[in-house]
Backbone as ProteinMPNN parsed JSONL, in Angstrom:
{"seq_chain_A": "TSNNPYVLYSASRRSNAVLSWDVRALSGLDLDGDAGNRRKRSGGASRTICGLQSYARDGDTNQRLEFDLDTNGNRMFVGSGSSEGVVKVYDVNTGKLDDEFKVVDGGGDAVNGVSFIPHPFGKNDGDGLLAVAVGSRHFYEEELSD", "coords_chain_A": {"N_chain_A": [[4.575, -7.035, -7.234], [7.457, -6.396, -5.599], [10.513, -4.832, -6.362], [12.433, -5.463, -4.642], [13.709, -8.296, -3.145], [13.737, -8.288, -0.404], [12.056, -6.447, 0.898], [8.865, -6.212, 2.577], [5.54, -5.128, 2.414], [2.92, -3.837, 4.294], [-0.069, -3.414, 5.662], [-3.037, -2.564, 7.608], [-6.406, -2.588, 9.054], [-8.386, 0.755, 9.508], [-5.89, 1.801, 9.564], [-3.506, 4.571, 8.967], [-1.721, 4.591, 6.925], [0.37, 2.585, 4.428], [3.045, 0.26, 5.19], [6.411, -0.231, 4.434], [8.631, -2.923, 5.075], [12.022, -4.169, 6.002], [13.027, -7.378, 5.843], [15.262, -8.526, 6.307], [15.746, -7.866, 8.84], [14.561, -9.439, 10.421], [15.855, -11.88, 10.094], [17.857, -12.252, 11.384], [19.975, -11.015, 9.896], [22.548, -8.674, 9.369], [21.731, -5.445, 7.591], [23.681, -5.569, 5.675], [23.641, -8.187, 4.889], [25.316, -9.895, 6.479], [25.613, -12.025, 9.176], [27.045, -13.111, 10.993], [28.987, -10.837, 11.712], [27.09, -9.099, 12.95], [26.314, -10.542, 14.833], [28.599, -10.788, 16.487], [28.976, -7.944, 17.048], [26.793, -7.052, 18.587], [26.245, -9.018, 20.466], [24.686, -11.092, 19.873], [22.028, -10.231, 20.672], [18.833, -9.467, 19.961], [17.406, -7.07, 17.633], [15.695, -4.116, 17.286], [12.673, -3.722, 15.048], [12.176, -1.701, 12.515], [10.274, 0.26, 10.367], [10.761, 1.012, 6.66], [9.663, 2.663, 5.165], [7.001, 4.933, 4.887], [3.595, 5.187, 3.62], [1.08, 7.236, 2.892], [-2.466, 7.398, 3.564], [-5.938, 7.488, 3.991], [-7.032, 5.931, 6.002], [-9.469, 5.859, 7.626], [-11.823, 3.815, 8.197], [-13.386, 0.541, 8.647], [-13.54, -0.982, 6.407], [-11.583, -3.452, 4.424], [-8.695, -2.124, 2.966], [-7.031, -1.978, -0.474], [-3.981, -2.304, -1.89], [-1.599, -1.943, -4.548], [1.34, -2.776, -6.615], [3.215, -1.703, -9.266], [4.137, -3.421, -12.222], [7.085, -3.409, -12.241], [7.674, -2.639, -9.469], [7.991, -0.174, -8.803], [6.092, 1.684, -8.467], [3.617, 2.62, -6.371], [-0.017, 1.876, -5.921], [-2.41, 3.157, -3.736], [-5.321, 2.563, -2.5], [-8.288, 4.862, -0.76], [-9.526, 5.464, 2.289], [-11.33, 7.205, 2.548], [-14.281, 9.461, 1.805], [-13.607, 10.473, -0.598], [-13.094, 9.311, -2.682], [-10.47, 8.737, -4.28], [-7.455, 7.948, -5.413], [-3.932, 7.01, -4.614], [-0.6, 7.551, -5.953], [2.202, 6.427, -5.591], [5.932, 6.888, -5.665], [7.97, 4.23, -5.193], [10.356, 4.103, -4.716], [11.236, 6.347, -3.476], [9.415, 7.118, -1.699], [7.653, 9.407, -2.231], [4.763, 11.467, -3.158], [3.283, 10.703, -6.142], [0.986, 11.179, -7.818], [-2.171, 12.05, -7.576], [-5.543, 10.786, -8.175], [-8.904, 11.212, -8.751], [-11.466, 8.8, -8.731], [-14.106, 8.594, -8.337], [-16.934, 10.54, -8.62], [-18.572, 12.152, -6.296], [-20.848, 10.783, -3.971], [-19.912, 9.739, -1.841], [-18.052, 7.634, -1.37], [-15.651, 4.899, -0.451], [-12.678, 3.75, -2.037], [-12.004, 1.025, -2.222], [-10.621, -1.457, -3.66], [-7.68, -2.283, -5.224], [-6.095, -2.808, -8.325], [-3.302, -3.411, -10.249], [-2.76, -4.145, -13.41], [-0.766, -5.599, -15.748], [-0.126, -4.318, -18.931], [0.028, -6.875, -21.92], [0.9, -6.213, -24.347], [2.621, -4.213, -23.854], [4.812, -1.132, -24.279], [6.436, -0.004, -22.227], [7.221, -0.898, -19.216], [5.581, -0.269, -17.249], [3.229, 0.255, -18.48], [0.229, -0.291, -18.454], [-3.738, -1.629, -17.093], [-5.354, 0.154, -14.307], [-7.57, -1.12, -12.237], [-10.077, -0.694, -9.997], [-12.196, -0.849, -7.197], [-14.873, 0.239, -5.748], [-17.133, 1.65, -2.863], [-19.069, 1.365, -0.177], [-21.237, 0.766, 2.603], [-24.178, 1.662, 3.08], [-26.745, 2.84, 5.175], [-29.85, 3.416, 5.577], [-32.384, 5.19, 7.519], [-35.586, 4.343, 8.341], [-38.428, 6.528, 7.944], [-40.943, 7.086, 10.416], [-44.286, 7.426, 10.435], [-46.991, 8.507, 12.251]], "CA_chain_A": [[5.751, -7.498, -6.794], [8.408, -5.471, -5.229], [11.813, -5.209, -7.231], [13.684, -5.787, -3.962], [12.993, -9.084, -2.418], [13.845, -7.969, 0.937], [11.024, -5.861, 1.301], [7.616, -6.614, 2.642], [4.574, -4.031, 2.381], [1.377, -4.523, 5.208], [-1.266, -2.321, 6.096], [-3.843, -2.977, 8.28], [-7.631, -1.796, 8.967], [-7.64, 1.662, 10.413], [-4.418, 2.531, 9.649], [-3.359, 5.758, 7.815], [-0.382, 4.391, 6.024], [0.939, 1.281, 4.141], [4.429, 0.444, 5.653], [7.241, -1.282, 4.241], [9.568, -3.309, 5.923], [13.12, -4.621, 5.599], [12.747, -8.633, 6.133], [16.665, -8.952, 6.734], [16.032, -7.552, 10.094], [13.757, -10.535, 10.866], [16.197, -12.867, 9.631], [19.35, -11.881, 12.308], [21.033, -10.477, 9.085], [22.409, -7.133, 9.321], [21.399, -5.027, 6.292], [24.504, -6.084, 4.377], [23.505, -9.738, 4.601], [26.067, -10.44, 7.16], [25.051, -12.774, 10.27], [28.291, -13.208, 11.879], [29.534, -9.654, 12.267], [26.138, -8.582, 13.443], [26.122, -10.897, 16.465], [29.342, -10.191, 17.518], [28.835, -6.439, 17.37], [25.506, -6.948, 19.417], [26.376, -10.116, 21.576], [23.49, -12.334, 19.588], [20.723, -9.53, 21.084], [18.068, -9.398, 18.719], [17.209, -5.574, 17.58], [14.366, -3.245, 16.911], [12.527, -3.679, 13.792], [11.756, -0.454, 12.063], [9.718, 0.335, 8.849], [11.554, 1.588, 5.909], [9.178, 3.889, 4.388], [5.215, 5.019, 4.977], [2.593, 5.614, 2.386], [-0.338, 7.871, 3.582], [-3.781, 7.114, 3.046], [-7.003, 8.043, 4.802], [-7.811, 4.812, 6.441], [-10.402, 5.769, 9.014], [-12.634, 2.917, 7.854], [-13.44, -0.844, 9.161], [-13.33, -1.985, 5.236], [-9.969, -3.575, 3.963], [-8.147, -1.051, 1.821], [-5.917, -2.707, -0.908], [-2.825, -1.539, -2.421], [-1.157, -2.871, -5.347], [2.508, -2.365, -7.122], [2.974, -2.162, -10.978], [5.16, -4.805, -12.713], [8.461, -3.246, -11.52], [7.501, -2.541, -8.213], [8.495, 1.244, -8.744], [4.636, 2.638, -8.08], [2.716, 1.977, -5.855], [-1.314, 2.43, -5.832], [-3.238, 3.135, -2.886], [-6.846, 3.307, -2.27], [-8.65, 5.773, 0.09], [-11.0, 5.306, 2.878], [-12.112, 8.43, 2.692], [-15.488, 9.503, 0.838], [-13.168, 11.517, -1.358], [-12.824, 8.584, -4.063], [-9.258, 8.896, -5.02], [-6.158, 6.789, -5.665], [-2.924, 7.767, -4.61], [0.339, 6.613, -6.551], [3.398, 6.729, -4.809], [6.825, 6.626, -6.041], [8.101, 3.206, -3.928], [11.509, 4.198, -4.169], [11.476, 7.761, -2.604], [8.231, 7.493, -0.566], [6.876, 10.849, -2.419], [3.498, 11.166, -3.808], [3.637, 11.113, -7.511], [-0.042, 11.516, -8.346], [-3.644, 11.573, -6.918], [-6.715, 10.74, -8.966], [-10.269, 10.848, -8.433], [-12.168, 7.895, -9.614], [-15.698, 8.564, -8.237], [-17.571, 11.791, -8.39], [-19.598, 12.427, -5.411], [-21.418, 9.549, -3.724], [-19.041, 9.392, -0.707], [-17.608, 6.354, -1.138], [-14.235, 4.655, -0.372], [-11.8, 3.041, -2.892], [-11.473, 0.014, -1.604], [-9.862, -2.358, -4.138], [-6.877, -1.386, -6.329], [-4.908, -3.866, -8.937], [-2.69, -3.321, -11.38], [-3.14, -5.081, -14.538], [0.037, -5.179, -16.789], [-0.517, -4.362, -20.712], [0.688, -7.732, -22.462], [1.957, -5.425, -25.376], [2.716, -2.581, -23.34], [6.038, -0.984, -24.572], [6.62, 0.106, -20.937], [7.032, -1.932, -18.035], [4.469, 0.354, -16.49], [1.995, 0.216, -19.105], [-1.299, -1.309, -18.15], [-4.694, -0.714, -16.581], [-5.715, 0.182, -12.95], [-8.645, -1.464, -11.739], [-10.396, -0.479, -8.665], [-13.642, -1.243, -6.612], [-15.5, 1.474, -4.865], [-18.207, 1.305, -2.308], [-19.302, 1.708, 1.091], [-22.072, 0.066, 3.195], [-25.102, 2.732, 3.556], [-27.885, 2.266, 6.338], [-31.139, 4.133, 5.359], [-33.428, 5.09, 8.3], [-37.397, 4.394, 7.3], [-38.979, 7.322, 8.584], [-42.421, 6.28, 10.8], [-45.44, 8.094, 10.435], [-47.941, 8.589, 13.324]], "C_chain_A": [[6.838, -6.421, -6.61], [9.426, -5.927, -6.156], [12.631, -5.359, -6.294], [12.934, -7.275, -2.957], [13.079, -9.202, -1.004], [13.033, -7.032, 1.652], [9.601, -6.279, 1.394], [6.644, -5.286, 3.063], [3.489, -4.769, 3.376], [0.91, -2.912, 5.381], [-2.255, -3.246, 6.552], [-5.402, -1.922, 8.401], [-7.762, -0.972, 9.716], [-6.812, 2.109, 10.484], [-4.354, 3.473, 8.608], [-2.386, 5.468, 7.168], [-0.447, 3.008, 5.877], [2.226, 1.174, 4.37], [4.995, -0.608, 4.922], [8.607, -1.535, 5.045], [10.764, -4.274, 5.579], [13.224, -6.24, 6.175], [14.225, -9.04, 6.649], [16.442, -8.889, 8.08], [15.342, -8.712, 10.861], [14.571, -11.761, 10.758], [17.541, -13.056, 10.603], [20.218, -11.427, 11.301], [21.035, -8.902, 9.23], [22.088, -6.581, 7.795], [22.545, -5.176, 4.895], [24.752, -7.589, 4.077], [24.706, -10.535, 5.468], [25.914, -10.931, 8.598], [26.021, -12.504, 11.228], [28.624, -11.775, 12.421], [28.157, -8.789, 13.381], [26.176, -9.354, 15.124], [27.192, -10.842, 17.2], [29.32, -8.901, 17.964], [28.009, -6.461, 18.577], [25.459, -8.189, 20.497], [25.358, -11.099, 21.236], [22.272, -11.649, 20.169], [19.967, -9.488, 19.904], [17.698, -7.358, 18.599], [15.916, -5.011, 16.977], [14.038, -3.275, 15.441], [12.003, -2.323, 13.367], [11.241, -0.611, 10.405], [10.824, 1.132, 8.062], [10.906, 3.106, 5.213], [7.543, 3.79, 4.839], [4.913, 5.813, 3.924], [1.345, 6.282, 2.894], [-1.265, 7.439, 2.943], [-4.858, 7.397, 4.252], [-7.657, 6.632, 4.909], [-8.913, 4.502, 7.664], [-11.718, 4.941, 8.465], [-12.706, 1.379, 8.397], [-13.379, -1.564, 7.756], [-11.755, -2.13, 4.936], [-9.772, -2.839, 2.784], [-7.242, -1.854, 0.984], [-5.062, -1.926, -1.344], [-2.245, -2.529, -3.405], [0.281, -2.087, -5.862], [2.26, -2.622, -8.481], [4.218, -2.96, -11.005], [6.629, -4.519, -12.091], [8.494, -3.252, -10.3], [8.21, -0.95, -8.316], [7.273, 2.242, -8.406], [3.967, 1.695, -7.457], [1.154, 2.422, -5.545], [-2.088, 2.485, -4.942], [-4.666, 3.324, -2.722], [-6.83, 3.949, -1.305], [-9.727, 5.479, 0.654], [-11.778, 6.519, 3.205], [-13.31, 8.512, 1.72], [-14.787, 10.4, -0.363], [-13.224, 10.552, -2.819], [-11.751, 8.518, -4.625], [-8.279, 7.662, -4.436], [-4.895, 7.488, -5.489], [-1.793, 6.965, -5.316], [1.475, 7.441, -6.044], [4.993, 6.017, -5.645], [7.774, 5.474, -4.936], [9.474, 3.493, -3.488], [12.095, 5.424, -3.42], [10.263, 7.866, -1.595], [7.335, 8.903, -1.152], [5.965, 10.482, -3.41], [3.491, 11.651, -5.016], [2.417, 11.752, -8.167], [-1.226, 10.975, -7.341], [-4.718, 11.631, -7.988], [-7.874, 10.236, -8.23], [-10.875, 9.753, -9.414], [-13.71, 7.819, -9.529], [-15.877, 10.198, -8.175], [-18.539, 11.86, -7.562], [-20.095, 10.976, -4.931], [-20.964, 9.017, -2.446], [-18.527, 8.087, -0.242], [-16.15, 5.855, -1.108], [-13.641, 3.719, -1.364], [-11.036, 2.072, -2.313], [-10.761, -1.27, -2.068], [-9.113, -1.592, -5.324], [-5.86, -2.53, -6.872], [-4.331, -3.422, -10.128], [-2.595, -4.181, -12.684], [-1.827, -5.007, -15.722], [-0.262, -5.058, -18.422], [0.25, -5.353, -21.302], [1.578, -7.29, -23.445], [2.513, -4.285, -25.027], [4.535, -2.401, -23.831], [7.113, -0.435, -23.271], [6.319, -0.817, -19.983], [6.077, -1.565, -17.056], [3.239, 0.568, -17.065], [0.927, -0.76, -18.568], [-2.498, -0.419, -17.474], [-4.618, -0.733, -14.783], [-7.12, -0.296, -12.926], [-9.017, -1.183, -10.372], [-12.051, -0.666, -8.214], [-13.832, -0.215, -5.751], [-17.045, 1.05, -4.223], [-18.229, 1.014, -0.852], [-20.679, 1.06, 1.609], [-23.051, 1.422, 3.325], [-26.24, 1.967, 4.082], [-28.875, 3.348, 5.979], [-32.121, 4.037, 6.403], [-35.278, 5.095, 7.741], [-37.729, 5.533, 8.387], [-40.464, 6.958, 8.988], [-43.231, 7.491, 11.14], [-46.262, 7.79, 11.478], [-49.138, 8.126, 12.924]], "O_chain_A": [[7.041, -5.609, -7.513], [9.412, -7.035, -6.693], [13.792, -5.442, -6.696], [11.91, -7.231, -2.275], [12.541, -10.14, -0.416], [13.22, -6.791, 2.845], [9.071, -6.7, 0.366], [7.001, -4.519, 3.957], [3.22, -5.969, 3.316], [1.395, -1.787, 5.259], [-2.409, -4.392, 6.13], [-5.484, -0.782, 7.943], [-7.428, -1.297, 10.855], [-6.615, 2.926, 11.384], [-4.954, 3.349, 7.541], [-2.015, 6.488, 6.589], [-1.002, 2.241, 6.664], [2.863, 2.032, 3.758], [4.423, -1.677, 4.71], [9.399, -0.71, 5.501], [10.479, -5.216, 4.841], [13.653, -6.183, 7.327], [14.269, -9.961, 7.465], [16.904, -9.84, 8.711], [15.675, -8.847, 12.039], [14.094, -12.763, 11.291], [18.201, -14.086, 10.471], [21.388, -11.37, 11.68], [20.091, -8.112, 9.228], [22.223, -7.368, 6.858], [22.38, -4.996, 3.689], [25.615, -8.114, 3.374], [25.004, -11.689, 5.16], [26.147, -10.01, 9.382], [25.841, -11.745, 12.18], [28.508, -11.603, 13.634], [28.384, -8.06, 14.348], [26.087, -8.808, 16.224], [27.084, -10.833, 18.426], [29.598, -8.638, 19.134], [28.453, -5.923, 19.591], [24.559, -8.2, 21.337], [25.054, -11.938, 22.084], [21.304, -12.406, 20.237], [20.554, -9.476, 18.822], [17.815, -6.599, 19.561], [15.236, -5.653, 16.177], [14.886, -2.938, 14.615], [11.215, -1.863, 14.194], [11.685, -1.35, 9.527], [11.672, 1.803, 8.652], [11.444, 4.168, 4.9], [6.976, 2.725, 5.085], [5.536, 6.739, 3.406], [0.54, 5.494, 3.389], [-1.101, 7.06, 1.783], [-4.457, 7.502, 5.411], [-8.552, 6.211, 4.175], [-9.151, 3.497, 8.335], [-12.721, 5.641, 8.329], [-11.538, 1.047, 8.599], [-13.167, -2.775, 7.822], [-10.896, -1.267, 5.119], [-10.49, -2.877, 1.785], [-6.513, -2.569, 1.671], [-5.297, -0.723, -1.23], [-2.333, -3.743, -3.219], [0.408, -0.896, -5.575], [1.44, -3.424, -8.929], [5.065, -3.126, -10.127], [7.235, -5.41, -11.496], [9.409, -3.916, -9.813], [9.202, -0.848, -7.594], [7.461, 3.424, -8.119], [3.737, 0.511, -7.703], [1.076, 3.433, -4.847], [-2.925, 1.614, -5.177], [-5.093, 4.47, -2.861], [-5.785, 3.993, -0.657], [-10.774, 5.239, 0.052], [-12.689, 6.661, 4.021], [-13.366, 7.662, 0.83], [-15.565, 11.043, -1.068], [-13.385, 11.089, -3.915], [-11.9, 8.162, -5.794], [-8.332, 6.86, -3.504], [-4.704, 8.517, -6.138], [-1.93, 5.741, -5.331], [1.655, 8.659, -6.055], [5.07, 4.872, -6.092], [8.234, 5.956, -3.9], [9.878, 3.293, -2.342], [13.199, 5.466, -2.878], [10.262, 8.741, -0.73], [6.411, 9.353, -0.475], [6.092, 9.601, -4.261], [3.654, 12.858, -5.194], [2.571, 12.691, -8.947], [-1.274, 9.973, -6.627], [-4.718, 12.633, -8.703], [-7.961, 9.301, -7.434], [-10.789, 9.812, -10.641], [-14.444, 7.222, -10.316], [-15.016, 10.954, -7.725], [-19.624, 11.599, -8.08], [-19.685, 10.012, -5.577], [-21.475, 8.012, -1.952], [-18.552, 7.592, 0.884], [-15.387, 6.494, -1.833], [-14.324, 2.702, -1.487], [-9.853, 2.11, -1.974], [-10.335, -2.088, -1.253], [-9.54, -0.723, -6.084], [-5.017, -3.082, -6.164], [-5.077, -3.045, -11.032], [-2.078, -5.258, -12.386], [-2.047, -4.23, -16.65], [-0.704, -6.072, -18.963], [1.418, -4.971, -21.376], [2.73, -7.707, -23.563], [2.865, -3.425, -25.834], [5.349, -3.321, -23.751], [8.34, -0.464, -23.358], [5.267, -1.456, -19.943], [5.736, -2.32, -16.145], [2.27, 0.98, -16.428], [1.079, -1.963, -18.358], [-2.513, 0.798, -17.286], [-3.928, -1.52, -14.135], [-7.871, 0.256, -13.73], [-8.173, -1.47, -9.523], [-12.963, -0.586, -9.038], [-12.918, 0.184, -5.03], [-17.899, 0.378, -4.801], [-17.291, 0.368, -0.386], [-21.354, 0.791, 0.616], [-22.42, 2.373, 3.785], [-26.655, 0.874, 3.696], [-28.384, 4.447, 6.237], [-32.794, 3.006, 6.433], [-35.867, 5.796, 6.918], [-37.334, 5.442, 9.55], [-41.225, 6.565, 8.103], [-42.916, 8.364, 11.949], [-46.292, 6.58, 11.701], [-50.088, 8.114, 13.707]]}, "name": "protein", "num_of_chains": 1, "seq": "TSNNPYVLYSASRRSNAVLSWDVRALSGLDLDGDAGNRRKRSGGASRTICGLQSYARDGDTNQRLEFDLDTNGNRMFVGSGSSEGVVKVYDVNTGKLDDEFKVVDGGGDAVNGVSFIPHPFGKNDGDGLLAVAVGSRHFYEEELSD"}
């Protein structure tokens, strides 16, 4: 869950980023929450919706790649579609990559599932476990002998 109720996060298959959007732009409100002044200034015309932030990932796969936020919505955990088996950790407020860690050695599989589980007795709101799902389809061709 984001700590900002106006931010929506999205990603799609084969995309190389998780994007964040300000949903107030969809409602006709300006970013200060004042719909009336915006309509007067722009003549009631709709405006272009722009993303707020982009969080890079290797998305060159047809698999669904998940992402999750910590309890406070301050850190984003992003699975990677590459064969490197890494999870990227971003600071949501700055958009900067805080950490990247390998969850699988070798094998060439994507990290396609990421889920942050808060610790019920953690002293910090960021305490918890990170569950990951790793795997890809592998097709093996049988060798035919004459």
